[in-house]
Short mmCIF file of C-alpha atoms in Angstrom, two decimals:
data_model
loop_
_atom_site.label_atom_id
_atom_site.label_comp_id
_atom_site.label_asym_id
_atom_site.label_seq_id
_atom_site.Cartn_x
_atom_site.Cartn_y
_atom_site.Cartn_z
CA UNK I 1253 134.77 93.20 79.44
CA UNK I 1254 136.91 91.64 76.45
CA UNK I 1255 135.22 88.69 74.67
CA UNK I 1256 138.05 85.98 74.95
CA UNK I 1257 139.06 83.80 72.21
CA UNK I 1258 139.56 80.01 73.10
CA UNK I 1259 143.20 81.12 71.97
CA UNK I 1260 143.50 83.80 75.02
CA UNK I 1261 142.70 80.98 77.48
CA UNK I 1262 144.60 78.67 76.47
CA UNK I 1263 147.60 80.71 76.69
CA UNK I 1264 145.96 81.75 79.91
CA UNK I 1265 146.99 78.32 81.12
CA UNK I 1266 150.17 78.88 78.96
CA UNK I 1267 151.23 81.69 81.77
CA UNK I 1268 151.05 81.12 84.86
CA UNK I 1269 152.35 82.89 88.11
CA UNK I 1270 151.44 81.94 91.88
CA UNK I 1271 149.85 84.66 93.28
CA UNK I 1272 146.69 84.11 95.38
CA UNK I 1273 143.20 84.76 95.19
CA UNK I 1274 142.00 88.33 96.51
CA UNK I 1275 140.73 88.00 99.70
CA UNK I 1276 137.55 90.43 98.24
CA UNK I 1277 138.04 92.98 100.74
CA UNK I 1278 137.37 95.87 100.39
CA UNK I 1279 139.78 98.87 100.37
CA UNK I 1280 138.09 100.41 103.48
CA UNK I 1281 138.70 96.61 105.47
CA UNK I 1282 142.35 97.23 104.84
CA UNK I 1283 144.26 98.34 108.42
CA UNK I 1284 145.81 101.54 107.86
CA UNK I 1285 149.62 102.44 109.02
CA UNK I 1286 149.53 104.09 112.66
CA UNK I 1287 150.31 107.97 112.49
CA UNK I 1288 153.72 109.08 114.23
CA UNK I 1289 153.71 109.81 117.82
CA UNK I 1290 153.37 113.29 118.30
CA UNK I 1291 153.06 113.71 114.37
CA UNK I 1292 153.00 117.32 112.88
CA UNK I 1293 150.13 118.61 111.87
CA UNK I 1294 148.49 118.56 108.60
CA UNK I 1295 150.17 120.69 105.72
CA UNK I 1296 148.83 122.04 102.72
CA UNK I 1297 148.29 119.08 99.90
CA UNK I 1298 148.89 116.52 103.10
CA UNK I 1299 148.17 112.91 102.54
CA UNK I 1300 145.04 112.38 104.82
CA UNK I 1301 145.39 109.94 107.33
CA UNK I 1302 142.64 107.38 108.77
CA UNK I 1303 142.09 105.97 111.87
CA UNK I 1304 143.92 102.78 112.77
CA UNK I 1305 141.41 99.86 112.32
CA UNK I 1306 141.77 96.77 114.35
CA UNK I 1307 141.63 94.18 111.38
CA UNK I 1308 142.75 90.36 111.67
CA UNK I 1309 145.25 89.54 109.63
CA UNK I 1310 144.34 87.53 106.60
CA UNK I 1311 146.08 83.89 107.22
CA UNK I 1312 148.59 84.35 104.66
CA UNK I 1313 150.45 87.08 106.33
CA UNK I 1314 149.90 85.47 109.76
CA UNK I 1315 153.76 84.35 109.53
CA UNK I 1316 155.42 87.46 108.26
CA UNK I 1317 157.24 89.85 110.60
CA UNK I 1318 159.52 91.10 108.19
CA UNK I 1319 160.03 92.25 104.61
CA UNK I 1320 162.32 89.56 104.22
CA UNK I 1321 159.66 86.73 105.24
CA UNK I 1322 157.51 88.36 102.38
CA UNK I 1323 160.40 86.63 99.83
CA UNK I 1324 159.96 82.96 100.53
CA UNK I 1325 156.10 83.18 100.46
CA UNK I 1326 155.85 84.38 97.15
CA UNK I 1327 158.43 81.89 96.12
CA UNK I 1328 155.82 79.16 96.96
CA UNK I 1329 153.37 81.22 95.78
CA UNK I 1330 154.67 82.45 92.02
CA UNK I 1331 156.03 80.63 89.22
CA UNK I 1332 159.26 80.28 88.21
CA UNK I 1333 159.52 82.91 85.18
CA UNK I 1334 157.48 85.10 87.37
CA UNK I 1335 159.39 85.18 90.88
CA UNK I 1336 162.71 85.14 88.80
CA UNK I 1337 162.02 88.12 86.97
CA UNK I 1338 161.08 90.15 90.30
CA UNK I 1339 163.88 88.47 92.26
CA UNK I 1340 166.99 88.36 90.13
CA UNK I 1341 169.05 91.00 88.56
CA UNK I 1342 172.28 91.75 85.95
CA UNK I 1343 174.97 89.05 85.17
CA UNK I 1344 176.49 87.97 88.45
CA UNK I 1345 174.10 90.02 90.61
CA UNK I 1346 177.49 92.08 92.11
CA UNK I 1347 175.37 95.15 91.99
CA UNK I 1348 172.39 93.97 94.06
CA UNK I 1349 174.89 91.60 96.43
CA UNK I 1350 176.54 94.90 97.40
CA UNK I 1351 173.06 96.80 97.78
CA UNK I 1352 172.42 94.61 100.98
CA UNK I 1353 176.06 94.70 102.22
CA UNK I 1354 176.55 98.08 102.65
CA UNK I 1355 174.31 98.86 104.81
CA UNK I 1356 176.34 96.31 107.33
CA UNK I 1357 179.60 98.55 107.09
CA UNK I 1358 177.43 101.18 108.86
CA UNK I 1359 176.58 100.91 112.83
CA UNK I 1360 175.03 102.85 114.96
CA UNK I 1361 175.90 104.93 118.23
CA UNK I 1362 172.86 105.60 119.91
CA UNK I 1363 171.90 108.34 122.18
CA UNK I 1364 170.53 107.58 125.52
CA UNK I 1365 167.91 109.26 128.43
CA UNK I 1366 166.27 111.08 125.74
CA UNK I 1367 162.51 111.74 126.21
CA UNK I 1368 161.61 110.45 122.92
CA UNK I 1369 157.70 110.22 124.04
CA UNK I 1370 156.71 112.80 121.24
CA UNK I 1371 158.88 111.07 118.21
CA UNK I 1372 157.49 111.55 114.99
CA UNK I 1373 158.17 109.30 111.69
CA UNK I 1374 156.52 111.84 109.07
CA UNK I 1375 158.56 113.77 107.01
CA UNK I 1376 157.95 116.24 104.23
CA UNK I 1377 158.52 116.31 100.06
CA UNK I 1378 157.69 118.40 98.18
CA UNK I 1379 154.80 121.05 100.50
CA UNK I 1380 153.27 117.71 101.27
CA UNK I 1381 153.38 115.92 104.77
CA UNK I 1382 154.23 111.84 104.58
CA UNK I 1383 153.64 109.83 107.42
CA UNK I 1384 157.13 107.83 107.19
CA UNK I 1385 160.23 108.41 105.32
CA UNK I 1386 159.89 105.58 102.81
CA UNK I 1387 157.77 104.54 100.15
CA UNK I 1388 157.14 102.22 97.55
CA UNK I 1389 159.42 102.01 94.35
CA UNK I 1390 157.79 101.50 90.91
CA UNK I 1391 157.60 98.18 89.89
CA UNK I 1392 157.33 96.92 86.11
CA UNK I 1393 154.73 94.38 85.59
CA UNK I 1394 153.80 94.26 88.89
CA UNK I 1395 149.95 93.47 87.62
CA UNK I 1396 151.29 90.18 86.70
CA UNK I 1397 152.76 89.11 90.44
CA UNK I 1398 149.18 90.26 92.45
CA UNK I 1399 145.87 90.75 90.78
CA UNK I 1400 145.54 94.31 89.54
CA UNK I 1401 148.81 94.94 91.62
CA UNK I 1402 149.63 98.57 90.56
CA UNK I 1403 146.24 99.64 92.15
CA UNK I 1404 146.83 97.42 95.14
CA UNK I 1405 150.30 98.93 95.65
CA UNK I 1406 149.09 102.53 95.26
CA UNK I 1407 145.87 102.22 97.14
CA UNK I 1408 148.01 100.75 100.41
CA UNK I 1409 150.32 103.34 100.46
CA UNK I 1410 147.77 106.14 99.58
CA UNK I 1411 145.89 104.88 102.96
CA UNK I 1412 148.99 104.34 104.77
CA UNK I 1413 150.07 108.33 104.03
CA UNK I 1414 153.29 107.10 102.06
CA UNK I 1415 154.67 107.60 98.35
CA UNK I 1416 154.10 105.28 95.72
CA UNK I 1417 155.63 105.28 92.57
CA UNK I 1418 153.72 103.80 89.39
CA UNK I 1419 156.20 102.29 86.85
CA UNK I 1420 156.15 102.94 83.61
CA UNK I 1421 156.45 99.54 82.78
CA UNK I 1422 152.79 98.17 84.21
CA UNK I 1423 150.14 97.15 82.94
CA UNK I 1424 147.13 98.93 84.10
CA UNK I 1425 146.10 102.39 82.53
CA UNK I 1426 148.00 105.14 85.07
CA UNK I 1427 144.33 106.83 84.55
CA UNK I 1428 142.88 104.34 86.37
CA UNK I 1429 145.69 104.01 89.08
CA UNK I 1430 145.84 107.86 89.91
CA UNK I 1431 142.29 107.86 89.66
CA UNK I 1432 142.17 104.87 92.66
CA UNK I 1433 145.20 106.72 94.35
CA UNK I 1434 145.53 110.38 94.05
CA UNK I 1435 149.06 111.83 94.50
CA UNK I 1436 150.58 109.10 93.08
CA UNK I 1437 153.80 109.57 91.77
CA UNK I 1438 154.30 108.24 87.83
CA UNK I 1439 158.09 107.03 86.63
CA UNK I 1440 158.57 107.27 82.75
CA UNK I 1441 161.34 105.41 80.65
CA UNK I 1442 161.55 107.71 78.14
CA UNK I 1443 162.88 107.24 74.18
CA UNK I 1444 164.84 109.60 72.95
CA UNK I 1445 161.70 111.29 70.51
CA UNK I 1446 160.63 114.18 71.07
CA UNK I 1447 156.99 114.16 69.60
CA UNK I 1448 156.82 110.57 71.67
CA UNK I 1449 158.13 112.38 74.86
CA UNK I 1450 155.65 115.24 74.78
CA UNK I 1451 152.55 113.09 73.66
CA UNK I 1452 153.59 110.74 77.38
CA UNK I 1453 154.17 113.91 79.26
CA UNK I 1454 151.12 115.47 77.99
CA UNK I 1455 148.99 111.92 79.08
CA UNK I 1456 150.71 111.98 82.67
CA UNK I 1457 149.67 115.84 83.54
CA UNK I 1458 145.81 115.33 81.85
CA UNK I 1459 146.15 112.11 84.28
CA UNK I 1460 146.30 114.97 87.02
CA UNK I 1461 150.06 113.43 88.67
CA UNK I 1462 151.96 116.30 89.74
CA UNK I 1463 155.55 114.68 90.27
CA UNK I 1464 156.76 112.60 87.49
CA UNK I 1465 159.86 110.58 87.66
CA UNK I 1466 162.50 109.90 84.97
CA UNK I 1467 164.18 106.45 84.56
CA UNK I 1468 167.58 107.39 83.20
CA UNK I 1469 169.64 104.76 83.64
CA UNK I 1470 168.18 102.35 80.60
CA UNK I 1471 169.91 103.66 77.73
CA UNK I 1472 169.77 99.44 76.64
CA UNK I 1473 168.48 96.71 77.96
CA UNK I 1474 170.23 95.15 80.96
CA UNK I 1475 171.75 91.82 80.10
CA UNK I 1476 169.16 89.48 82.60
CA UNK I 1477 170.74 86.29 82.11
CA UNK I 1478 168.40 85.29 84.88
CA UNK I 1479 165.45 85.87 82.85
CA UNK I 1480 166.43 83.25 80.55
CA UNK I 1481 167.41 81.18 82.99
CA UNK I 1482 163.89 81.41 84.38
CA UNK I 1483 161.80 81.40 81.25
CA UNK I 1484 161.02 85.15 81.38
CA UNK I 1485 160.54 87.47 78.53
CA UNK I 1486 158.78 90.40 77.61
CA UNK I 1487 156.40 89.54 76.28
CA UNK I 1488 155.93 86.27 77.60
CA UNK I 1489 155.89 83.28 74.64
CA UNK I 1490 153.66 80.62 75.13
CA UNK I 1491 155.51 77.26 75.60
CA UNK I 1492 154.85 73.60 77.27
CA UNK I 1493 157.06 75.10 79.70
CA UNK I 1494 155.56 78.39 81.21
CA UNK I 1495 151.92 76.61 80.92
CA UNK I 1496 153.95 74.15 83.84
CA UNK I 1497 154.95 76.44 85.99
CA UNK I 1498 151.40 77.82 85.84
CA UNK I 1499 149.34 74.43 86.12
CA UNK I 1500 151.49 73.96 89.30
CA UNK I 1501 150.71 77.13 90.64
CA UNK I 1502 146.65 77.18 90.53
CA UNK I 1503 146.05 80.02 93.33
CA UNK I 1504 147.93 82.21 91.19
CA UNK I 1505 146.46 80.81 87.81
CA UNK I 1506 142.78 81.50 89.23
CA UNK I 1507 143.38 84.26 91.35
CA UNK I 1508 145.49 86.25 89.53
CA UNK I 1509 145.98 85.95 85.68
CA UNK I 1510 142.62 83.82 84.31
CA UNK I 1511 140.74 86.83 86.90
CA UNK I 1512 142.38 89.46 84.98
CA UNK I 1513 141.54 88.04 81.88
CA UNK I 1514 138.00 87.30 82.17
CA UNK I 1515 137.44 91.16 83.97
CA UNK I 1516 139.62 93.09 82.24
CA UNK I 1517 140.98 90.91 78.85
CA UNK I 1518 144.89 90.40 77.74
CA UNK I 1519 147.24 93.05 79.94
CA UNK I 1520 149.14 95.09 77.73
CA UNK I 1521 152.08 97.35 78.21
CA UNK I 1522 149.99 100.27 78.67
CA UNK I 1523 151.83 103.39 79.73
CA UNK I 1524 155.33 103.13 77.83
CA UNK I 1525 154.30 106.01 75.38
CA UNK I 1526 150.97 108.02 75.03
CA UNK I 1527 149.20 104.86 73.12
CA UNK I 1528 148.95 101.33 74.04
CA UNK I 1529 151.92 99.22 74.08
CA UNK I 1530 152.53 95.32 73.39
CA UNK I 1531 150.67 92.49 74.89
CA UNK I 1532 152.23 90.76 77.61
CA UNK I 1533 151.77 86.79 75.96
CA UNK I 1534 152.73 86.94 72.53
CA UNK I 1535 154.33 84.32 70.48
CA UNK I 1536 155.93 87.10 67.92
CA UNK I 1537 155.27 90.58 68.85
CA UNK I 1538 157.91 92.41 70.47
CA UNK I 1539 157.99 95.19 73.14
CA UNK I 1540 159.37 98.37 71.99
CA UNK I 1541 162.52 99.63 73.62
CA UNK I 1542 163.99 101.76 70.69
CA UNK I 1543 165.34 104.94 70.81
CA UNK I 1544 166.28 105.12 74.68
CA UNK I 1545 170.22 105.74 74.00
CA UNK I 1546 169.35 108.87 72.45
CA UNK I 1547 168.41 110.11 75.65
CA UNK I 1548 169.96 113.38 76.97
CA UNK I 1549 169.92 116.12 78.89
CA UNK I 1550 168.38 118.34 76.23
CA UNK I 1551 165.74 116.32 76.45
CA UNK I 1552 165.12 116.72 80.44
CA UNK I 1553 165.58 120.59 79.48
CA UNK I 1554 162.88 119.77 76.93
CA UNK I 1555 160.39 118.43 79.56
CA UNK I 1556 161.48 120.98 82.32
CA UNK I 1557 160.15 123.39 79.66
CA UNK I 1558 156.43 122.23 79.52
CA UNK I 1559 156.16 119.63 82.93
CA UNK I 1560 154.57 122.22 85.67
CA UNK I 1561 154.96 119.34 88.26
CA UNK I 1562 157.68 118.29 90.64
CA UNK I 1563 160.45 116.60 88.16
CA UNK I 1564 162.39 113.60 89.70
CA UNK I 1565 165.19 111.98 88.31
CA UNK I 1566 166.28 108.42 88.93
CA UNK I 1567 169.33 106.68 88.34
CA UNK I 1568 171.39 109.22 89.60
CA UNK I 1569 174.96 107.57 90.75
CA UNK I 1570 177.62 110.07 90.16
CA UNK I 1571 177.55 113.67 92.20
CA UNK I 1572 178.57 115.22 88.80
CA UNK I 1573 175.03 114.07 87.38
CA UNK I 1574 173.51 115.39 90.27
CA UNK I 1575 175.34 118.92 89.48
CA UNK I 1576 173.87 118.46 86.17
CA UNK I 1577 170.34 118.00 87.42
CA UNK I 1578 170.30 121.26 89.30
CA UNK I 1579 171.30 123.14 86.70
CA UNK I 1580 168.77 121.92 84.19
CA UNK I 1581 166.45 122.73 87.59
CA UNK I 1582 165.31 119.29 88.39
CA UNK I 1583 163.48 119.20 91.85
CA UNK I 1584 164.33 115.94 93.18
CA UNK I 1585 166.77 112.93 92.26
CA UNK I 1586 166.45 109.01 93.42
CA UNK I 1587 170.01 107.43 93.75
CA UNK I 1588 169.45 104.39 92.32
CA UNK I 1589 171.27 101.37 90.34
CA UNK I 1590 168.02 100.02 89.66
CA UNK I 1591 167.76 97.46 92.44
CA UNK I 1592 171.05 95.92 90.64
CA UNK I 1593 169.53 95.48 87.96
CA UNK I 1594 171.47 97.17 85.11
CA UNK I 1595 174.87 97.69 85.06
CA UNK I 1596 176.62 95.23 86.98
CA UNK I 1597 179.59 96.34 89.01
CA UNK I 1598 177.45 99.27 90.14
CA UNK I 1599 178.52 100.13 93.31
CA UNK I 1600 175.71 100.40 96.05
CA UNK I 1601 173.48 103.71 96.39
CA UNK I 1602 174.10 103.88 99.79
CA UNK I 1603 178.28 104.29 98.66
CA UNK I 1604 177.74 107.71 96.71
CA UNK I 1605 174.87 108.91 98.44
CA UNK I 1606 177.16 111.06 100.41
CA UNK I 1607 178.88 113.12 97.67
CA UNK I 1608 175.30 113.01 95.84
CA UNK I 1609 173.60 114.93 98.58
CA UNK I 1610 176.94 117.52 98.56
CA UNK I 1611 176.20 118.26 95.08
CA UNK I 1612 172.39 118.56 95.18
CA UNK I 1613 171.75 121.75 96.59
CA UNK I 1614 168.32 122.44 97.32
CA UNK I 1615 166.89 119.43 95.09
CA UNK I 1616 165.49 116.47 97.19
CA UNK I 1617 167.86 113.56 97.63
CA UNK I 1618 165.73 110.25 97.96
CA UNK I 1619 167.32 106.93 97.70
CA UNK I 1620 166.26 103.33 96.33
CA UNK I 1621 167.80 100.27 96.38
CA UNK I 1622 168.08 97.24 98.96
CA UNK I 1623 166.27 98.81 101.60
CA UNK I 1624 164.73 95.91 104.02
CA UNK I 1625 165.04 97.07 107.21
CA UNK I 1626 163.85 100.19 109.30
CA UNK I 1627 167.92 100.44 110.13
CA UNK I 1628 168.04 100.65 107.06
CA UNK I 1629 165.77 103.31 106.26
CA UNK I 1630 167.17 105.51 109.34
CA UNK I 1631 170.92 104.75 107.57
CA UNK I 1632 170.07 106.35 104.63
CA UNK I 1633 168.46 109.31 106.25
CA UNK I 1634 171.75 109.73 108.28
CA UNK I 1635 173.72 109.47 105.33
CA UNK I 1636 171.99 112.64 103.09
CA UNK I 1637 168.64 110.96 102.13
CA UNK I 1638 165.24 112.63 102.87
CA UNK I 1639 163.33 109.78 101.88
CA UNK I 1640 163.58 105.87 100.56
CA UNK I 1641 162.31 103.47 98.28
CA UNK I 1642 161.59 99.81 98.60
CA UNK I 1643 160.99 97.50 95.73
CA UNK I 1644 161.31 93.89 95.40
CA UNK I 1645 159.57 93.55 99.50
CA UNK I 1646 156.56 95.34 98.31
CA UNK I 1647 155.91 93.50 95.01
CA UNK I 1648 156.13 90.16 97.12
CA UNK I 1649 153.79 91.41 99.44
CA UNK I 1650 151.62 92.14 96.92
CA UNK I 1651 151.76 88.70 95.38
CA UNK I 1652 151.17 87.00 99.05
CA UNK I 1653 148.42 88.93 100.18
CA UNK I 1654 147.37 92.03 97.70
CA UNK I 1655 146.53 95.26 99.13
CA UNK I 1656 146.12 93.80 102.56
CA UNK I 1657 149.59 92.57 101.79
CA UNK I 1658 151.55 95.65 100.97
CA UNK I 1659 149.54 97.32 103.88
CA UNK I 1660 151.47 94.81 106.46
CA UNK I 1661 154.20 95.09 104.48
CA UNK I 1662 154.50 99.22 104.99
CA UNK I 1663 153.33 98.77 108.65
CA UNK I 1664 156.03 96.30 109.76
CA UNK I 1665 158.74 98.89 108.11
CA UNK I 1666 156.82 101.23 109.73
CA UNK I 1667 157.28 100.07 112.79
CA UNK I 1668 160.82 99.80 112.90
CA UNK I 1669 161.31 102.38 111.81
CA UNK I 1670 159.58 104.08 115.08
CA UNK I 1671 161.14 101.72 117.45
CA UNK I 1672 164.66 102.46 116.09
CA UNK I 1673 163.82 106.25 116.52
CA UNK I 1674 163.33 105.51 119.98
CA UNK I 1675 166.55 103.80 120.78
CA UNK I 1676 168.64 105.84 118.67
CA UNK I 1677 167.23 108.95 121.21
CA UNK I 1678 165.60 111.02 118.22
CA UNK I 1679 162.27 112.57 118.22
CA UNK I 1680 161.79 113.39 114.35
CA UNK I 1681 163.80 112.32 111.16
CA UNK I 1682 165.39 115.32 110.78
CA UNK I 1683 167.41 114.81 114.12
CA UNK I 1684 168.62 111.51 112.05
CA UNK I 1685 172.46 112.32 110.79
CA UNK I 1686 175.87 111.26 110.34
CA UNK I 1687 176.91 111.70 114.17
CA UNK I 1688 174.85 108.33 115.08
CA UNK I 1689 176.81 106.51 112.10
CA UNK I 1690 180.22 104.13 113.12
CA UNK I 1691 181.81 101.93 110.61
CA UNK I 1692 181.19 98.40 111.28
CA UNK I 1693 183.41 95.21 109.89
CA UNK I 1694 181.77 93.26 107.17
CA UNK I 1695 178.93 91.13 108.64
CA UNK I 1696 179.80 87.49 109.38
#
């Protein structure tokens, strides 16, 4: 444990973000997601899957029965810089508007009298056999929304049987996450060095991860007017301000970022390149984002080379990139504008996904961005995707009630998910396609 400075605490109190105190259960007290109905047997290099366990709900989640209720609970919950940063996104936030709306230009035509006793919600990636077809996005920083929160993100969706995604961005060691979560996936933003590439590449694979994902749609930083807005920077700078909005926000002050300091010291930026990054409260130093518009596709040729892993690519929005990626013999792409969080104006995933899947071949076709509903998961699927990833719903979770949190959180989706299975009159989600897809009017 780090011997803190009277300096460290006070800018303890100088950063402050509402997230509350664990609940100190243990990972084994956490209920696990329900297997499918009639789910297909175990694979080679299948997640394992427990028993349910009947566990109460801790009373913070007592209220939530959706992803979206997770949202206004960690509002009360997080301060200002700290909910901003998760919950905003480019400029006018076109990009992530348009995420949510067009999945409401798509309606379904369900299929009736079908036994759909023996449905099943598991699908497989990669040789290995996932007990839903969603997962969990990676998440920058997510340590600072939820105590330890990369751990408590992989760990729940580990015992739930689903993907997570570590981002490149966090703060805890990916060691130590793939060591508390095996099978975790790792997501790189990658500068375009060479010798920096293949030192990071060469710490994911000793890290034993065998699919790692590349960011590629960060050539710059995103202009996050919102972050200023907000009082969010990376790193933080201490300021009258920030220490506010973390005196009025104690649970999270105690429970999340004065605990990690006292057990673990200041969080750093720890798995940007091979060595450790940039502290995340600094008055001066900077975080390094140099070197990422050199980026190119010699340099995924580079890294197909030497990775021996699955090799992901996300940020994928035009089918002629996809053609790209199949040539270079990428296994999987993630169609992705970033949650709407880069380029604003993006259209919506869910628009190309289409002519993205036409041009992908045999590669996987997964899919991120505004996914809140199990509709919406089953829309996607119907629409090219073999699997999904959720973001922002999962990082709140973990801010409202940790592990236990993100565990609700993936059995709510979960479960509707299953129920929409059964009305749509389809027993697995490869029955899911384009024939149970209308066009709807915009919502009103």
């Amino acid at each position: 444990m780090s011997t803190l400075p009277p300096s460290a605490v006070l800018s303890a109190v100088s950063l402050t973000a509402g997230a509350p105190a664990a609940s100190g259960r243990t990972h084994d007290d956490v209920a696990r997601a329900n297997p499918g109905r009639g789910a297909a047997p175990a694979q080679r290099g299948a997640v394992p899957q427990a028993a349910p366990v009947a566990t109460p709900l801790p009373r913070a989640l007592r209220g939530i029965l959706s992803l979206d209720d997770f949202e206004a609970a960690a509002r009360r919950r997080l301060p200002r810089p700290i909910f901003g940063y998760v919950a905003g996104a480019a400029e006018n936030n076109q990009s992530r508007d348009d995420n949510r709306a067009a999945f409401a230009e798509h309606g379904f035509a369900p299929r009736v009298l079908v036994d759909v006793s023996a449905r099943d919600t598991s699908v497989e990636l990669f040789s290995r056999r996932y007990a839903a077809p969603f997962g969990l996005a990676p998440m920058g920083i997510s340590a600072l929304s939820a105590y330890r929160g990369d751990i408590a993100l992989a760990r729940a969706a580990h015992a739930a049987g689903v993907v997570a995604i570590m981002s490149g961005s966090s703060l805890i060691p990916l060691e130590d996450v793939h060591a508390a979560a095996p099978g975790t996936w790792f997501q790189a933003y990658l500068p375009g060095d060479p010798a920096r590439i293949d030192a990071l590449v060469e710490r994911v694979a000793r890290a034993g991860y065998e699919t790692l994902v590349l960011t590629v749609d960060i050539p710059v930083s995103a202009n996050r007017e919102n972050n200023v807005r907000t009082g969010f920077s990376t790193p933080l700078r201490p300021s009258l301000r920030l220490a506010w909005d973390g005196l009025t926000h104690p649970r999270w002050l105690a429970g999340t970022f004065l605990r990690t300091l006292v057990r673990h010291g200041m969080p750093h930026f720890e798995n940007s390149f091979a060595t450790r990054g940039a502290p995340i409260l600094s008055a001066n130093v900077l975080r390094d984002f140099s070197a990422r518009d050199h980026l190119n596709w010699a340099h995924v040729a580079r890294i197909r080379a030497t990775w021996k892993g699955q090799l992901v690519i996300k940020g994928i929005m035009n089918p002629a990139d996809a053609a790209v990626a199949r040539r270079h013999g990428v296994d999987g792409v993630i169609v992705s504008n970033h949650g709407g969080r880069q380029l604003d104006g993006t259209v919506s995933p869910l628009r190309v996904l289409p002519d993205v899947a036409h041009e992908a071949g045999d590669m996987v076709v997964m899919m991120d961005s505004g996914i809140r509903r199990g509709s919406d998961v089953l829309k996607a699927l119907a629409l090219g995707a073999r699997y999904v990833f959720v973001g922002r719903p999962m990082n709140y979770a973990a801010a409202v009630g940790g592990e236990a949190g993100v565990a609700h959180g993936i059995r709510l989706l979960r479960d509707e998910v299953d129920r929409n299975m059964a009305m749509l009159g389809v027993l697995s989600c490869e029955e899911v396609n384009r024939r149970l897809l209308r066009a709807m009017g915009p919502a009103r």
